[in-house]
Tab-separated table of C-alpha atoms and ligand atoms in Angstrom:
chain	number	residue	atom	x	y	z
V	67	UNK	CA	-0.019	0.155	0.176
V	68	UNK	CA	1.428	3.457	-1.268
V	69	UNK	CA	-1.160	5.730	-1.020
V	70	UNK	CA	-3.101	6.733	1.724
V	71	UNK	CA	-5.960	9.426	1.989
V	72	UNK	CA	-7.525	10.802	4.853
V	73	UNK	CA	-10.809	12.594	5.276
V	74	UNK	CA	-11.211	15.085	7.820
V	75	UNK	CA	-7.954	16.893	9.428
V	76	UNK	CA	-9.343	16.839	13.172
V	77	UNK	CA	-8.189	14.683	16.012
V	78	UNK	CA	-8.448	11.374	14.503
V	79	UNK	CA	-7.217	12.491	10.931
V	80	UNK	CA	-4.393	14.248	11.892
V	81	UNK	CA	-3.165	11.243	14.343
V	82	UNK	CA	-3.543	8.724	11.866
V	83	UNK	CA	-1.223	10.913	9.703
V	84	UNK	CA	1.514	11.318	12.334
V	85	UNK	CA	1.108	7.647	13.589
V	86	UNK	CA	1.687	6.359	10.083
V	87	UNK	CA	4.942	8.195	9.884
V	88	UNK	CA	5.971	7.195	13.485
V	89	UNK	CA	5.642	3.489	12.443
V	90	UNK	CA	7.653	4.046	9.255
V	91	UNK	CA	5.097	4.328	6.676
V	92	UNK	CA	6.916	5.631	3.561
V	93	UNK	CA	4.030	6.252	0.922
V	94	UNK	CA	2.062	9.130	0.212
V	95	UNK	CA	-0.434	10.482	2.811
V	96	UNK	CA	-3.009	13.228	2.068
V	97	UNK	CA	-4.874	14.933	4.634
V	98	UNK	CA	-8.035	16.442	3.338
V	99	UNK	CA	-9.580	19.018	5.700
V	100	UNK	CA	-12.740	21.513	5.083
V	101	UNK	CA	-11.264	23.533	8.214
V	102	UNK	CA	-9.095	26.682	7.373
V	103	UNK	CA	-5.515	26.543	9.098
V	104	UNK	CA	-3.678	23.866	10.618
V	105	UNK	CA	-5.349	21.063	12.665
V	106	UNK	CA	-6.039	21.825	16.081
V	107	UNK	CA	-7.481	20.326	19.324
V	108	UNK	CA	-11.099	21.080	20.252
V	109	UNK	CA	-11.114	20.456	23.931
V	110	UNK	CA	-9.654	24.018	24.688
V	111	UNK	CA	-12.495	25.881	22.802
V	112	UNK	CA	-14.661	25.454	25.821
V	113	UNK	CA	-12.091	25.970	28.244
V	114	UNK	CA	-8.962	28.071	28.242
V	115	UNK	CA	-9.232	29.307	24.868
V	116	UNK	CA	-12.448	31.389	25.562
V	117	UNK	CA	-10.919	32.687	28.659
V	118	UNK	CA	-7.844	33.565	26.847
V	119	UNK	CA	-5.602	31.229	28.578
V	120	UNK	CA	-4.116	30.107	25.116
V	121	UNK	CA	-3.945	31.170	21.722
V	122	UNK	CA	-4.516	29.647	18.066
V	123	UNK	CA	-1.019	28.367	18.117
V	124	UNK	CA	-1.451	26.733	21.318
V	125	UNK	CA	-4.294	24.449	20.028
V	126	UNK	CA	-2.492	23.171	17.124
V	127	UNK	CA	-1.069	19.710	16.979
V	128	UNK	CA	2.037	20.740	15.174
V	129	UNK	CA	3.486	23.709	13.875
V	130	UNK	CA	3.211	24.298	9.598
V	131	UNK	CA	7.026	22.946	9.427
V	132	UNK	CA	5.673	19.498	10.714
V	133	UNK	CA	3.738	18.773	7.828
V	134	UNK	CA	6.452	19.472	4.994
V	135	UNK	CA	8.983	17.686	7.272
V	136	UNK	CA	6.869	14.699	7.455
V	137	UNK	CA	5.338	14.664	4.086
V	138	UNK	CA	1.859	14.808	4.999
V	139	UNK	CA	-0.068	16.766	2.407
V	140	UNK	CA	-2.550	19.006	3.917
V	141	UNK	CA	-5.138	19.882	1.467
V	142	UNK	CA	-7.586	22.485	2.642
V	143	UNK	CA	-10.975	21.288	0.695
V	144	UNK	CA	-14.225	19.374	1.192
V	145	UNK	CA	-14.609	15.707	0.190
V	146	UNK	CA	-17.661	15.652	-1.917
V	147	UNK	CA	-17.736	12.127	-3.109
V	148	UNK	CA	-16.105	8.671	-2.749
V	149	UNK	CA	-15.999	6.548	-5.902
V	150	UNK	CA	-15.102	2.840	-4.118
V	151	UNK	CA	-14.769	0.959	-7.605
V	152	UNK	CA	-12.426	3.679	-8.842
V	153	UNK	CA	-10.926	4.166	-5.365
V	154	UNK	CA	-10.919	7.904	-5.924
V	155	UNK	CA	-12.193	10.793	-3.577
V	156	UNK	CA	-13.782	13.810	-5.418
V	157	UNK	CA	-13.006	17.363	-3.918
V	158	UNK	CA	-15.563	20.329	-4.143
V	159	UNK	CA	-13.205	22.161	-5.725
V	160	UNK	CA	-12.600	19.941	-8.588
V	161	UNK	CA	-9.392	17.545	-7.758
V	162	UNK	CA	-10.100	14.037	-7.487
V	163	UNK	CA	-7.815	11.899	-5.472
V	164	UNK	CA	-6.752	8.483	-5.495
V	165	UNK	CA	-6.112	5.972	-2.833
V	166	UNK	CA	-4.995	2.761	-2.002
V	167	UNK	CA	-6.302	3.053	1.296
V	168	UNK	CA	-8.976	5.857	2.576
V	169	UNK	CA	-9.474	6.789	6.219
V	170	UNK	CA	-12.904	8.596	6.681
V	171	UNK	CA	-12.425	10.947	9.890
V	172	UNK	CA	-14.937	13.454	9.079
V	173	UNK	CA	-16.189	14.039	12.668
V	174	UNK	CA	-19.606	14.998	13.599
V	175	UNK	CA	-21.589	18.291	13.678
V	176	UNK	CA	-23.626	19.930	16.161
V	177	UNK	CA	-27.423	19.188	16.397
V	178	UNK	CA	-29.474	22.295	15.968
V	179	UNK	CA	-32.161	23.479	18.010
V	180	UNK	CA	-35.632	21.937	16.816
V	181	UNK	CA	-37.605	25.227	17.845
V	182	UNK	CA	-38.798	28.393	16.107
V	183	UNK	CA	-36.196	31.027	16.178
V	184	UNK	CA	-33.187	29.004	16.288
V	185	UNK	CA	-32.264	30.874	13.119
V	186	UNK	CA	-31.833	33.999	14.984
V	187	UNK	CA	-28.625	35.976	15.139
V	188	UNK	CA	-26.826	35.509	18.522
V	189	UNK	CA	-27.721	31.881	18.574
V	190	UNK	CA	-24.706	29.716	18.303
V	191	UNK	CA	-23.140	26.291	18.434
V	192	UNK	CA	-19.382	25.452	19.701
V	193	UNK	CA	-17.799	22.985	17.578
V	194	UNK	CA	-14.998	24.685	15.623
V	195	UNK	CA	-12.158	27.383	16.174
V	196	UNK	CA	-14.280	29.704	13.815
V	197	UNK	CA	-17.216	29.002	15.939
V	198	UNK	CA	-15.003	29.879	19.212
V	199	UNK	CA	-14.164	33.109	17.739
V	200	UNK	CA	-17.483	34.075	16.744
V	201	UNK	CA	-18.544	33.278	20.173
V	202	UNK	CA	-15.811	35.211	21.922
V	203	UNK	CA	-16.671	38.302	20.124
V	204	UNK	CA	-20.261	38.148	21.229
V	205	UNK	CA	-19.564	37.375	24.501
V	206	UNK	CA	-17.643	40.757	24.955
V	207	UNK	CA	-21.073	42.271	23.638
V	208	UNK	CA	-23.770	40.882	26.037
V	209	UNK	CA	-24.454	40.363	29.749
V	210	UNK	CA	-27.291	37.806	29.649
V	211	UNK	CA	-26.295	34.330	28.466
V	212	UNK	CA	-28.578	31.102	28.028
V	213	UNK	CA	-27.098	27.730	27.363
V	214	UNK	CA	-29.152	25.089	26.266
V	215	UNK	CA	-28.361	21.647	27.154
V	216	UNK	CA	-26.394	20.728	30.520
V	217	UNK	CA	-23.990	18.190	28.725
V	218	UNK	CA	-20.002	18.741	28.955
V	219	UNK	CA	-19.667	21.218	26.619
V	220	UNK	CA	-22.765	23.371	27.406
V	221	UNK	CA	-21.479	23.128	31.076
V	222	UNK	CA	-17.922	24.230	30.702
V	223	UNK	CA	-19.173	27.034	28.533
V	224	UNK	CA	-21.372	28.170	31.223
V	225	UNK	CA	-18.659	28.130	33.726
V	226	UNK	CA	-16.445	30.244	31.549
V	227	UNK	CA	-19.077	32.514	30.860
V	228	UNK	CA	-19.769	32.712	34.500
V	229	UNK	CA	-15.888	33.560	35.244
V	230	UNK	CA	-16.264	36.283	32.779
V	231	UNK	CA	-19.061	37.693	34.765
V	232	UNK	CA	-22.086	37.010	32.673
V	233	UNK	CA	-25.549	36.034	33.872
V	234	UNK	CA	-25.799	32.708	33.099
V	235	UNK	CA	-28.985	30.322	32.807
V	236	UNK	CA	-28.885	26.593	31.676
V	237	UNK	CA	-32.122	25.081	30.450
V	238	UNK	CA	-31.842	21.261	30.501
V	239	UNK	CA	-34.894	18.749	29.564
V	240	UNK	CA	-33.445	16.024	32.089
V	241	UNK	CA	-33.812	16.393	35.698
V	242	UNK	CA	-29.949	16.349	36.406
V	243	UNK	CA	-26.802	17.731	34.310
V	244	UNK	CA	-24.742	15.271	32.339
V	245	UNK	CA	-27.465	12.422	32.853
V	246	UNK	CA	-26.620	10.505	30.076
V	247	UNK	CA	-22.943	10.285	31.145
V	248	UNK	CA	-22.532	10.523	34.738
V	249	UNK	CA	-23.883	8.942	38.203
V	250	UNK	CA	-26.768	10.932	40.050
V	251	UNK	CA	-23.636	11.771	42.873
V	252	UNK	CA	-21.639	13.183	40.313
V	253	UNK	CA	-24.621	15.500	38.810
V	254	UNK	CA	-25.424	16.632	42.203
V	255	UNK	CA	-21.624	17.894	42.923
V	256	UNK	CA	-21.936	19.811	39.715
V	257	UNK	CA	-25.125	21.107	40.139
V	258	UNK	CA	-24.178	22.375	43.476
V	259	UNK	CA	-20.596	23.888	41.867
V	260	UNK	CA	-22.780	25.812	39.150
V	261	UNK	CA	-25.029	27.536	41.382
V	262	UNK	CA	-22.131	28.700	43.524
V	263	UNK	CA	-20.503	30.114	40.779
V	264	UNK	CA	-23.718	31.864	39.953
V	265	UNK	CA	-25.302	29.945	37.123
V	266	UNK	CA	-28.868	29.325	37.511
V	267	UNK	CA	-30.041	25.816	36.386
V	268	UNK	CA	-33.405	25.088	34.849
V	269	UNK	CA	-33.617	21.219	34.993
V	270	UNK	CA	-36.514	19.397	33.738
V	271	UNK	CA	-37.287	22.500	31.570
V	272	UNK	CA	-38.274	22.239	27.920
V	273	UNK	CA	-37.353	24.865	25.516
V	274	UNK	CA	-40.445	26.148	23.473
V	275	UNK	CA	-38.977	29.004	21.200
V	276	UNK	CA	-36.499	31.518	21.144
V	277	UNK	CA	-37.654	35.077	20.767
V	278	UNK	CA	-36.372	37.976	19.121
V	279	UNK	CA	-36.684	40.085	15.669
V	280	UNK	CA	-33.174	39.455	13.955
V	281	UNK	CA	-31.266	38.865	16.845
V	282	UNK	CA	-32.193	36.878	20.059
V	283	UNK	CA	-33.150	38.353	22.933
V	284	UNK	CA	-34.424	35.245	25.408
V	285	UNK	CA	-35.731	32.070	25.137
V	286	UNK	CA	-39.188	30.908	26.266
V	287	UNK	CA	-39.715	27.837	27.880
V	288	UNK	CA	-42.468	25.270	27.863
V	289	UNK	CA	-44.028	26.567	31.028
V	290	UNK	CA	-44.373	29.799	29.775
V	291	UNK	CA	-41.520	31.576	31.543
V	292	UNK	CA	-38.988	33.856	29.579
V	293	UNK	CA	-35.323	34.425	30.301
V	294	UNK	CA	-33.561	37.365	28.573
V	295	UNK	CA	-30.452	36.700	26.431
V	296	UNK	CA	-28.282	38.289	23.876
V	297	UNK	CA	-26.664	34.929	23.171
V	298	UNK	CA	-27.854	31.385	23.370
V	299	UNK	CA	-25.395	28.655	23.010
V	300	UNK	CA	-26.804	25.469	22.241
V	301	UNK	CA	-24.770	22.002	23.267
V	302	UNK	CA	-27.850	19.308	22.725
V	303	UNK	CA	-25.165	16.548	21.014
V	304	UNK	CA	-23.942	15.766	17.625
V	305	UNK	CA	-24.528	13.768	14.429
V	306	UNK	CA	-21.915	12.168	12.799
V	307	UNK	CA	-20.611	13.387	9.337
V	308	UNK	CA	-21.489	10.208	7.673
V	309	UNK	CA	-23.292	10.953	4.680
V	310	UNK	CA	-20.205	10.760	2.380
V	311	UNK	CA	-20.013	7.113	3.359
V	312	UNK	CA	-23.545	6.437	3.267
V	313	UNK	CA	-23.778	7.943	-0.418
V	314	UNK	CA	-20.913	5.653	-1.248
V	315	UNK	CA	-23.058	2.971	-0.385
V	316	UNK	CA	-21.617	2.121	3.179
V	317	UNK	CA	-23.592	1.301	5.820
V	318	UNK	CA	-24.225	4.116	8.443
V	319	UNK	CA	-27.132	4.217	10.390
V	320	UNK	CA	-25.850	6.543	13.235
V	321	UNK	CA	-22.254	6.601	12.011
V	322	UNK	CA	-20.011	4.495	9.733
V	323	UNK	CA	-20.223	0.886	10.789
V	324	UNK	CA	-16.709	-0.787	10.857
V	325	UNK	CA	-15.345	-3.664	12.340
V	326	UNK	CA	-12.938	-4.514	15.223
V	327	UNK	CA	-10.287	-3.663	13.031
V	328	UNK	CA	-11.873	-0.304	12.464
V	329	UNK	CA	-12.465	-1.486	8.658
V	330	UNK	CA	-15.615	-0.984	6.706
V	331	UNK	CA	-17.002	-3.986	4.583
V	332	UNK	CA	-14.880	-2.347	1.826
V	333	UNK	CA	-11.267	-3.373	2.886
V	334	UNK	CA	-9.721	-0.471	0.986
V	335	UNK	CA	-11.914	2.225	3.354
V	336	UNK	CA	-11.728	2.490	7.328
V	337	UNK	CA	-13.557	5.067	9.703
V	338	UNK	CA	-12.583	6.364	13.013
V	339	UNK	CA	-13.417	9.059	15.608
V	340	UNK	CA	-16.571	10.740	16.261
V	341	UNK	CA	-18.033	9.184	12.985
V	342	UNK	CA	-17.282	5.828	13.280
V	343	UNK	CA	-19.714	3.210	14.633
V	344	UNK	CA	-17.637	0.354	16.153
V	345	UNK	CA	-17.769	-2.888	18.343
V	346	UNK	CA	-16.475	-1.684	21.740
V	347	UNK	CA	-15.031	-4.325	23.715
V	348	UNK	CA	-16.278	-2.785	26.961
V	349	UNK	CA	-19.615	-2.672	25.741
V	350	UNK	CA	-19.927	-6.635	25.268
V	351	UNK	CA	-19.159	-5.997	21.442
V	352	UNK	CA	-22.145	-3.740	20.955
V	353	UNK	CA	-21.736	-0.918	18.022
V	354	UNK	CA	-21.346	2.306	19.520
V	355	UNK	CA	-19.924	5.388	18.608
V	356	UNK	CA	-17.889	7.577	21.357
V	357	UNK	CA	-17.118	11.007	21.144
V	358	UNK	CA	-13.653	11.953	23.115
V	359	UNK	CA	-10.118	12.941	22.395
V	360	UNK	CA	-9.176	9.058	23.861
V	361	UNK	CA	-11.342	7.459	20.921
V	362	UNK	CA	-10.256	9.612	18.265
V	363	UNK	CA	-6.697	9.283	19.405
V	364	UNK	CA	-6.342	5.671	19.924
V	365	UNK	CA	-8.417	4.474	17.071
V	366	UNK	CA	-6.184	6.495	14.756
V	367	UNK	CA	-3.097	4.698	16.212
V	368	UNK	CA	-4.827	1.284	16.107
V	369	UNK	CA	-5.575	2.063	12.447
V	370	UNK	CA	-2.324	3.304	11.789
V	371	UNK	CA	-0.506	0.033	13.185
V	372	UNK	CA	-2.903	-2.281	11.251
V	373	UNK	CA	-2.537	-0.608	7.954
V	374	UNK	CA	1.452	-0.814	8.292
V	375	UNK	CA	1.087	-4.481	9.424
V	376	UNK	CA	0.224	-5.255	12.697
V	377	UNK	CA	-3.371	-6.799	12.780
V	378	UNK	CA	-5.004	-6.365	15.972
V	379	UNK	CA	-8.591	-5.674	17.264
V	380	UNK	CA	-9.457	-2.050	18.534
V	381	UNK	CA	-9.833	-2.617	22.261
V	382	UNK	CA	-8.649	0.460	23.897
V	383	UNK	CA	-10.325	1.381	27.200
V	384	UNK	CA	-12.660	4.473	27.105
V	385	UNK	CA	-11.581	7.634	29.288
V	386	UNK	CA	-12.681	10.952	29.127
V	387	UNK	CA	-12.279	14.225	31.272
V	388	UNK	CA	-14.235	17.868	31.043
V	389	UNK	CA	-12.967	20.719	33.214
V	390	UNK	CA	-15.570	23.206	34.702
V	391	UNK	CA	-14.471	26.163	36.652
V	392	UNK	CA	-12.060	24.643	39.514
V	393	UNK	CA	-13.784	21.075	38.949
V	394	UNK	CA	-11.645	18.147	36.621
V	395	UNK	CA	-13.924	15.440	36.064
V	396	UNK	CA	-12.276	12.417	34.873
V	397	UNK	CA	-13.902	9.249	33.836
V	398	UNK	CA	-12.963	5.680	32.636
V	399	UNK	CA	-14.827	2.762	31.475
V	400	UNK	CA	-18.350	2.816	30.410
V	401	UNK	CA	-21.036	3.466	33.224
V	402	UNK	CA	-23.773	2.088	31.373
V	403	UNK	CA	-25.998	-0.316	33.176
V	404	UNK	CA	-24.263	-0.006	36.470
V	405	UNK	CA	-26.326	-1.082	39.204
V	406	UNK	CA	-24.282	0.229	42.664
V	407	UNK	CA	-22.034	2.870	43.061
V	408	UNK	CA	-19.482	3.468	46.058
V	409	UNK	CA	-18.184	6.976	46.903
V	410	UNK	CA	-14.637	7.483	47.969
V	411	UNK	CA	-13.662	10.640	49.539
V	412	UNK	CA	-15.437	13.992	50.471
V	413	UNK	CA	-18.346	15.050	48.352
V	414	UNK	CA	-18.592	18.417	50.476
V	415	UNK	CA	-15.201	19.218	49.740
V	416	UNK	CA	-15.421	18.569	46.124
V	417	UNK	CA	-12.853	15.767	45.866
V	418	UNK	CA	-14.050	12.446	45.311
V	419	UNK	CA	-14.359	9.242	43.224
V	420	UNK	CA	-17.421	7.246	42.605
V	421	UNK	CA	-16.906	3.503	41.714
V	422	UNK	CA	-19.556	2.165	39.381
V	423	UNK	CA	-20.477	-1.801	39.423
V	424	UNK	CA	-22.567	-3.874	37.385
V	425	UNK	CA	-23.393	-7.338	38.595
V	426	UNK	CA	-20.749	-6.625	41.543
V	427	UNK	CA	-17.845	-6.012	39.007
V	428	UNK	CA	-16.418	-2.814	38.779
V	429	UNK	CA	-16.962	-1.151	34.962
V	430	UNK	CA	-16.259	2.592	35.585
V	431	UNK	CA	-14.948	5.306	37.782
V	432	UNK	CA	-15.805	9.077	38.054
V	433	UNK	CA	-13.445	11.264	39.993
V	434	UNK	CA	-13.408	15.013	40.581
V	435	UNK	CA	-10.284	16.399	41.814
V	436	UNK	CA	-8.894	13.285	42.506
V	437	UNK	CA	-6.571	12.490	39.506
V	438	UNK	CA	-4.544	9.852	41.450
V	439	UNK	CA	-8.115	7.728	41.794
V	440	UNK	CA	-8.335	8.221	37.881
V	441	UNK	CA	-4.830	7.067	37.089
V	442	UNK	CA	-5.224	3.800	39.402
V	443	UNK	CA	-8.580	3.190	37.768
V	444	UNK	CA	-7.055	3.242	34.313
V	445	UNK	CA	-4.619	0.732	35.298
V	446	UNK	CA	-7.188	-1.360	36.710
V	447	UNK	CA	-9.757	-1.455	34.112
V	448	UNK	CA	-6.976	-1.413	31.189
V	449	UNK	CA	-5.505	-4.593	32.412
V	450	UNK	CA	-7.270	-7.985	31.141
V	451	UNK	CA	-7.471	-10.409	34.095
V	452	UNK	CA	-6.203	-7.938	36.999
V	453	UNK	CA	-8.232	-8.427	40.082
V	454	UNK	CA	-10.769	-5.672	40.977
V	455	UNK	CA	-12.185	-4.611	43.941
V	456	UNK	CA	-15.792	-5.747	44.694
V	457	UNK	CA	-18.379	-3.019	46.038
V	458	UNK	CA	-18.136	-4.504	49.332
V	459	UNK	CA	-14.510	-4.309	49.534
V	460	UNK	CA	-14.660	-0.469	48.043
V	461	UNK	CA	-17.107	0.183	50.494
V	462	UNK	CA	-15.099	-0.931	53.492
V	463	UNK	CA	-13.675	1.801	55.937
V	464	UNK	CA	-10.150	0.632	55.270
V	465	UNK	CA	-10.291	0.736	51.517
V	466	UNK	CA	-7.559	2.333	49.736
V	467	UNK	CA	-7.442	2.654	45.770
V	468	UNK	CA	-3.442	2.829	46.228
V	469	UNK	CA	-3.111	-0.661	47.473
V	470	UNK	CA	-4.575	-1.922	44.488
V	471	UNK	CA	-2.284	-0.098	42.210
V	472	UNK	CA	0.491	-2.615	42.935
Q	557	FAD	P1	-12.990	16.202	14.565
Q	557	FAD	O1	-12.111	16.695	15.497
Q	557	FAD	O2	-14.895	16.865	14.383
Q	557	FAD	O3	-12.264	16.333	13.020
Q	557	FAD	C1	-13.009	16.033	11.812
Q	557	FAD	C2	-12.989	17.052	11.109
Q	557	FAD	O4	-13.474	16.487	9.326
Q	557	FAD	C3	-13.521	18.574	11.126
Q	557	FAD	O5	-12.571	19.283	10.974
Q	557	FAD	C4	-14.494	18.468	10.076
Q	557	FAD	O6	-14.793	19.948	9.561
Q	557	FAD	C5	-13.807	17.752	8.883
Q	557	FAD	N1	-14.789	17.210	7.786
Q	557	FAD	C6	-16.206	16.700	7.935
Q	557	FAD	N2	-16.477	16.648	6.631
Q	557	FAD	C7	-15.610	16.414	5.768
Q	557	FAD	C8	-15.388	16.495	4.270
Q	557	FAD	N3	-16.273	15.971	3.302
Q	557	FAD	N4	-14.183	17.048	3.908
Q	557	FAD	C9	-13.193	17.228	4.567
Q	557	FAD	N5	-13.344	17.389	5.743
Q	557	FAD	C10	-14.347	17.085	6.345
Q	557	FAD	N6	-13.270	15.237	24.180
Q	557	FAD	C11	-12.646	14.893	25.394
Q	557	FAD	O7	-12.026	13.833	25.557
Q	557	FAD	N7	-12.471	15.565	26.520
Q	557	FAD	C12	-12.960	17.049	26.250
Q	557	FAD	O8	-12.585	17.821	27.348
Q	557	FAD	C13	-13.552	17.545	24.869
Q	557	FAD	N8	-13.875	18.750	25.035
Q	557	FAD	C14	-14.293	19.211	23.829
Q	557	FAD	C15	-14.914	20.696	23.829
Q	557	FAD	C16	-15.367	21.136	22.444
Q	557	FAD	C17	-15.863	22.392	22.466
Q	557	FAD	C18	-15.560	20.035	21.586
Q	557	FAD	C19	-16.245	20.490	20.272
Q	557	FAD	C20	-15.328	18.800	21.518
Q	557	FAD	C21	-14.747	18.324	22.865
Q	557	FAD	N9	-14.242	16.995	23.087
Q	557	FAD	C22	-13.690	16.642	23.978
Q	557	FAD	C23	-14.629	15.941	21.654
Q	557	FAD	C24	-13.279	15.791	20.919
Q	557	FAD	O9	-12.883	17.080	20.590
Q	557	FAD	C25	-13.899	15.073	19.866
Q	557	FAD	O10	-14.291	13.773	20.214
Q	557	FAD	C26	-12.552	14.489	18.889
Q	557	FAD	O11	-12.143	15.944	18.167
Q	557	FAD	C27	-13.105	13.821	17.566
Q	557	FAD	O12	-12.095	13.862	16.608
Q	557	FAD	P2	-12.471	13.376	15.249
Q	557	FAD	O13	-11.339	13.547	14.306
Q	557	FAD	O14	-13.408	12.357	15.036
Q	557	FAD	O15	-13.464	14.723	14.639
């Protein structure tokens, strides 16, 4: 194989190119991305970047010299179609790229608000550097901010806006924040923290419409109440950029279906990162999509290894983090289906970990401001066959995570 084309120059696409070179791949690598500038990391966009603690250069994975030095051709264009028979990708500006292997790493895009007024000025999502720049400018002009969706990105942004002195309201349909992803104990901790930072949380609240003429002036909830806002930021989930794969005849129900080697049924096409629907070892082989740096980067490394000769299935342990105010949340494993939790540390002091069990087996942990617990849990859950604490052991007075590290 001499010629690899990668669609999407985000976390997964960039890492694939970098790992291929690290592993000695000597052929052609073309990295096609539809965003301007050098590939960059997204997590700081909703954290340090909006607070002015890092600049654009600080977001970039590598400086521009890297691409020339590593012979990674960065092509700023949109891939518009894949011809799998001819093994060729068409780009929007008219160029066509032939490939021996095609990596689809097109990520995901924000779901739009499904209510009247969603197209008013001042209603914004946060996915790209361009979004963050627009948002940063708008933040300077407004005092009242409404965030729709109390997921990770919405809450990170809410914490930033509160730090910048704005009046912040968060509207969430579920009855607790980050409901899909964290335990009730962790939601409670973040509810209290956001309230202490001055954020007003409207939980179990449905959005009816956005008000305003051309610019948004506020949001109206289903109970008829109105909250004034010069800026509405939505974070209500994403949908995978899978249409290009679907149009090429690949199966993509909610993400592009791949096997344990991250290949589609076409052996010349793989998909990784936010856009890939893959059989997850930690979910008992069930096909899932994960939206995280860990998943994008580890899948890229695994695919690069497979493309350069090591045929191993992708089994990496999922982990994730979120920074909100002075709270650092770190999670490892998949908590879905947990039936028991044990809390270590002091929830009141906002430094604790929750261990999550299913059928008496440790399946995940969540830590806030306890990085050592997170690191130990990564070791425990990431090493097959390793002895794990039972819920009763974890709940005992003398339990110490560090004893399990050895
Ligand atoms: P992306 O990084 O989205 O890259 C895909 C790229 O492909 C994009 O540039 C897209 O424009 C481009 N593209 C799409 N279609 C085409 C096409 N047809 N042609 C050419 N290019 C195309 N994860 C964490 O683990 N921790 C965090 O704290 C965290 N914080 C986040 C904060 C924000 C604001 C955001 C938006 C995400 C955050 N994430 C976080 C998630 C993480 O950034 C993503 O999971 C990760 O970027 C996924 O990588 P990817 O390469 O699959 O997709």
